[in-house]
Amino acid sequence: MSKKIYISPSNQSGNTYATGNTNEKEQCHKIAGHCVNFLKKNGFDVRCTYNDDMYERVGESNAFGADLHVAIHTNATAKHNVTGGSQVLLYSLTGEREKAGKAVLKRLAPITPGKSAERLVEKPDFYEIRAAKGITLYCECEFHDTKEGSDFIIKNVKQIGEAIAMGVCDYYGVDFTEKENNAPSGDGTLYSVQVGAFSSKKNADNYVKKLKKAGFDGYVVKKN
């Protein structure tokens, strides 16, 4: 049976970024979308919520029976006294919680530009961390109140989502594979073939005549 992963992206639209006229909620939803796709491609049973109610999120996660509850956020500090870095917040720095947190941080920290705040953090008072039945990994993916951090997050939402998914794979001993679905041909051209199936040749010929009359010659070439 595949492991169940519940993805909970930030609902904090009021946390504005230093650049890009955007906010934490908007960017974390993008990160979550990519993380979900990568996890599904690697065999996990994944659910993701965009419900802003934190209590309902935790209820959904627990009803789902999530093995991991992954909260996706970006960080900030009122004092602006750090140069940035990614963190994973946990209920406790022990056992499987610590093992899972280290696995994700090991993938996430190297790609984010800041280093001063990079670490696992014990945070049992956060509701999502203490109330979710699955192991909660509260990922703070770089600081958004610095120009460097903000620019990085905005430009690398897919890479951040991928890093979190890779960390989850590492924790469960799954060989991470990125599978591309419906990849276009090398030059970006897509060929849409017009197909019809008829038991009567006469009907088939009439269908072809209609296509040609409409300007089709068997397939449509579309440049991406």
Coordinates of C-alpha atoms in Angstrom, one line a residue:
M1 CA 0.0 0.0 0.0
S2 CA 1.4 3.4 -1.0
K3 CA 2.1 5.9 1.7
K4 CA -0.4 8.7 2.2
I5 CA 0.9 12.3 2.0
Y6 CA -1.2 15.3 2.8
I7 CA 0.1 18.6 1.4
S8 CA -1.0 21.8 3.2
P9 CA 0.3 25.0 1.5
S10 CA 0.3 28.4 3.4
N11 CA -3.0 30.3 3.6
Q12 CA -1.1 33.5 4.6
S13 CA -1.9 36.0 1.8
G14 CA -1.1 38.9 4.1
N15 CA 2.6 37.9 4.2
T16 CA 3.9 40.0 1.3
Y17 CA 7.2 39.3 -0.5
A18 CA 10.1 41.7 -0.7
T19 CA 9.8 41.6 -4.5
G20 CA 7.4 40.5 -7.2
N21 CA 4.2 42.0 -5.8
T22 CA 3.2 38.6 -4.5
N23 CA 2.6 36.9 -1.2
E24 CA 3.3 33.7 0.7
K25 CA 0.0 32.0 0.0
E26 CA 0.3 32.5 -3.8
Q27 CA 3.8 31.2 -4.1
C28 CA 3.3 28.3 -1.7
H29 CA 0.3 27.1 -3.6
K30 CA 2.5 27.0 -6.7
I31 CA 5.2 25.0 -4.8
A32 CA 2.5 22.6 -3.5
G33 CA 1.2 22.0 -7.0
H34 CA 4.6 20.9 -8.2
C35 CA 5.2 18.8 -5.1
V36 CA 1.9 17.0 -5.5
N37 CA 2.7 16.1 -9.1
F38 CA 6.2 14.8 -8.3
L39 CA 4.9 12.7 -5.4
K40 CA 2.1 11.2 -7.4
K41 CA 4.5 10.3 -10.2
N42 CA 6.6 8.5 -7.7
G43 CA 3.7 6.3 -6.4
F44 CA 2.4 8.2 -3.4
D45 CA -1.3 8.6 -2.5
V46 CA -1.5 12.4 -2.2
R47 CA -4.1 14.9 -1.2
C48 CA -3.7 18.7 -1.2
T49 CA -5.9 21.3 0.2
Y50 CA -6.5 24.9 -0.7
N51 CA -9.0 25.4 2.1
D52 CA -7.9 28.3 4.3
D53 CA -9.3 26.9 7.5
M54 CA -6.4 25.3 9.4
Y55 CA -8.7 23.3 11.7
E56 CA -10.5 21.8 8.7
R57 CA -7.2 21.0 7.0
V58 CA -6.0 19.0 10.0
G59 CA -9.4 17.2 10.1
E60 CA -9.0 16.3 6.4
S61 CA -5.5 15.0 7.0
N62 CA -6.5 12.9 9.9
A63 CA -9.5 11.5 8.1
F64 CA -7.3 10.7 5.1
G65 CA -5.0 8.8 7.4
A66 CA -1.9 10.7 6.3
D67 CA 1.4 9.2 7.1
L68 CA 3.1 12.5 6.5
H69 CA 1.4 15.9 6.8
V70 CA 3.6 18.4 4.9
A71 CA 2.9 22.1 5.5
I72 CA 4.6 24.3 2.9
H73 CA 5.5 27.9 3.9
T74 CA 8.1 30.6 3.4
N75 CA 9.7 32.4 6.2
A76 CA 10.2 36.0 7.5
T77 CA 11.6 37.7 10.6
A78 CA 10.5 41.0 12.1
K79 CA 14.0 41.9 13.0
H80 CA 15.5 41.1 9.5
N81 CA 18.5 39.8 11.3
V82 CA 19.2 36.7 9.2
T83 CA 20.4 36.3 5.7
G84 CA 18.0 33.4 5.0
G85 CA 17.9 29.7 4.9
S86 CA 15.4 26.9 4.9
Q87 CA 14.0 25.2 8.0
V88 CA 11.8 22.2 8.8
L89 CA 9.7 22.6 12.0
L90 CA 8.8 19.4 13.9
Y91 CA 6.9 18.4 17.0
S92 CA 10.1 17.0 18.4
L93 CA 13.7 16.3 17.2
T94 CA 13.4 12.6 17.9
G95 CA 12.9 9.3 16.2
E96 CA 11.0 9.2 12.9
R97 CA 10.1 12.9 13.1
E98 CA 13.8 13.8 13.1
K99 CA 14.6 11.3 10.4
A100 CA 11.9 12.6 8.1
G101 CA 12.8 16.2 8.8
K102 CA 16.4 15.6 8.0
A103 CA 15.6 13.9 4.8
V104 CA 13.6 16.9 3.5
L105 CA 16.0 19.5 4.8
K106 CA 18.9 17.7 3.2
R107 CA 17.2 18.2 -0.2
L108 CA 15.8 21.6 0.4
A109 CA 18.6 23.5 2.1
P110 CA 21.3 23.1 -0.6
I111 CA 19.1 24.7 -3.3
T112 CA 18.0 27.8 -1.3
P113 CA 20.4 30.7 -1.1
G114 CA 20.4 31.6 2.6
K115 CA 22.4 29.6 5.2
S116 CA 22.3 31.4 8.5
A117 CA 18.9 30.0 9.7
E118 CA 19.3 26.6 8.1
R119 CA 18.2 23.9 10.6
L120 CA 15.5 21.6 12.1
V121 CA 13.4 23.5 14.7
E122 CA 11.3 22.0 17.5
K123 CA 7.9 23.7 17.4
P124 CA 5.3 21.7 19.3
D125 CA 3.0 24.7 19.9
F126 CA 2.0 25.2 16.2
Y127 CA -1.5 23.8 15.9
E128 CA -0.8 21.9 12.6
I129 CA 2.3 20.3 14.0
R130 CA 0.7 19.1 17.2
A131 CA -2.8 18.2 16.0
A132 CA -2.1 16.3 12.8
K133 CA -1.9 12.5 13.5
G134 CA 0.7 11.9 10.8
I135 CA 4.3 13.1 11.2
T136 CA 4.1 16.9 10.4
L137 CA 6.9 18.4 8.4
Y138 CA 6.4 22.2 8.5
C139 CA 8.7 23.4 5.7
E140 CA 9.8 27.0 5.8
C141 CA 11.3 27.3 2.3
E142 CA 13.7 30.3 2.5
F143 CA 12.9 33.8 3.8
H144 CA 10.6 35.9 1.6
D145 CA 11.4 39.2 3.3
T146 CA 14.8 39.5 1.7
K147 CA 15.3 40.4 -1.9
E148 CA 17.5 37.4 -2.6
G149 CA 15.1 35.0 -0.9
S150 CA 12.0 36.5 -2.5
D151 CA 13.5 36.4 -6.0
F152 CA 14.7 32.9 -5.5
I153 CA 11.3 31.5 -4.4
I154 CA 9.4 33.2 -7.2
K155 CA 11.7 31.9 -9.8
N156 CA 12.1 28.4 -8.4
V157 CA 8.7 27.1 -7.2
K158 CA 9.0 23.9 -9.3
Q159 CA 12.5 23.2 -8.0
I160 CA 11.4 23.8 -4.4
G161 CA 8.4 21.5 -4.8
E162 CA 10.7 18.9 -6.4
A163 CA 13.2 19.1 -3.5
I164 CA 10.4 18.5 -0.9
A165 CA 9.2 15.5 -2.9
M166 CA 12.7 14.1 -3.2
G167 CA 13.1 14.4 0.6
V168 CA 9.9 12.4 1.1
C169 CA 11.1 9.8 -1.3
D170 CA 14.5 9.6 0.5
Y171 CA 12.7 9.1 3.8
Y172 CA 10.7 6.2 2.5
G173 CA 13.5 4.7 0.5
V174 CA 11.9 5.4 -2.9
D175 CA 14.2 6.0 -5.9
F176 CA 13.0 9.4 -7.1
T177 CA 12.0 9.4 -10.8
E178 CA 10.8 12.4 -12.7
K179 CA 8.5 11.2 -15.4
E180 CA 7.5 13.6 -18.2
N181 CA 4.0 13.0 -19.5
N182 CA 2.9 14.0 -23.0
A183 CA 6.3 15.6 -23.8
P184 CA 6.2 17.5 -27.1
S185 CA 8.5 16.5 -30.0
G186 CA 11.9 18.1 -30.1
D187 CA 11.0 21.2 -32.1
G188 CA 7.8 21.9 -30.1
T189 CA 5.5 20.8 -32.9
L190 CA 2.3 18.9 -32.0
Y191 CA 0.4 16.9 -34.7
S192 CA -3.3 16.5 -34.0
V193 CA -4.6 13.6 -36.0
Q194 CA -8.3 13.7 -37.0
V195 CA -9.8 10.2 -36.5
G196 CA -13.2 8.8 -37.3
A197 CA -14.4 5.2 -37.3
F198 CA -17.3 4.0 -39.6
S199 CA -18.8 0.7 -40.5
S200 CA -19.8 2.2 -43.9
K201 CA -17.2 3.3 -46.4
K202 CA -19.7 5.7 -47.8
N203 CA -20.0 7.4 -44.5
A204 CA -16.3 7.4 -44.0
D205 CA -15.8 9.1 -47.5
N206 CA -18.4 11.7 -46.6
Y207 CA -16.6 12.4 -43.4
V208 CA -13.3 12.9 -45.2
K209 CA -15.0 15.2 -47.7
K210 CA -16.4 17.3 -44.9
L211 CA -12.9 17.6 -43.3
K212 CA -11.3 18.6 -46.6
K213 CA -14.1 21.1 -47.2
A214 CA -13.4 22.6 -43.8
G215 CA -9.8 23.0 -44.7
F216 CA -8.3 19.9 -43.0
D217 CA -5.9 17.6 -44.8
G218 CA -5.7 14.8 -42.3
Y219 CA -3.8 16.4 -39.4
V220 CA -3.4 19.9 -37.9
V221 CA 0.0 21.2 -37.2
K222 CA 0.3 23.4 -34.1
K223 CA 3.5 25.3 -33.1
N224 CA 4.0 25.7 -29.3

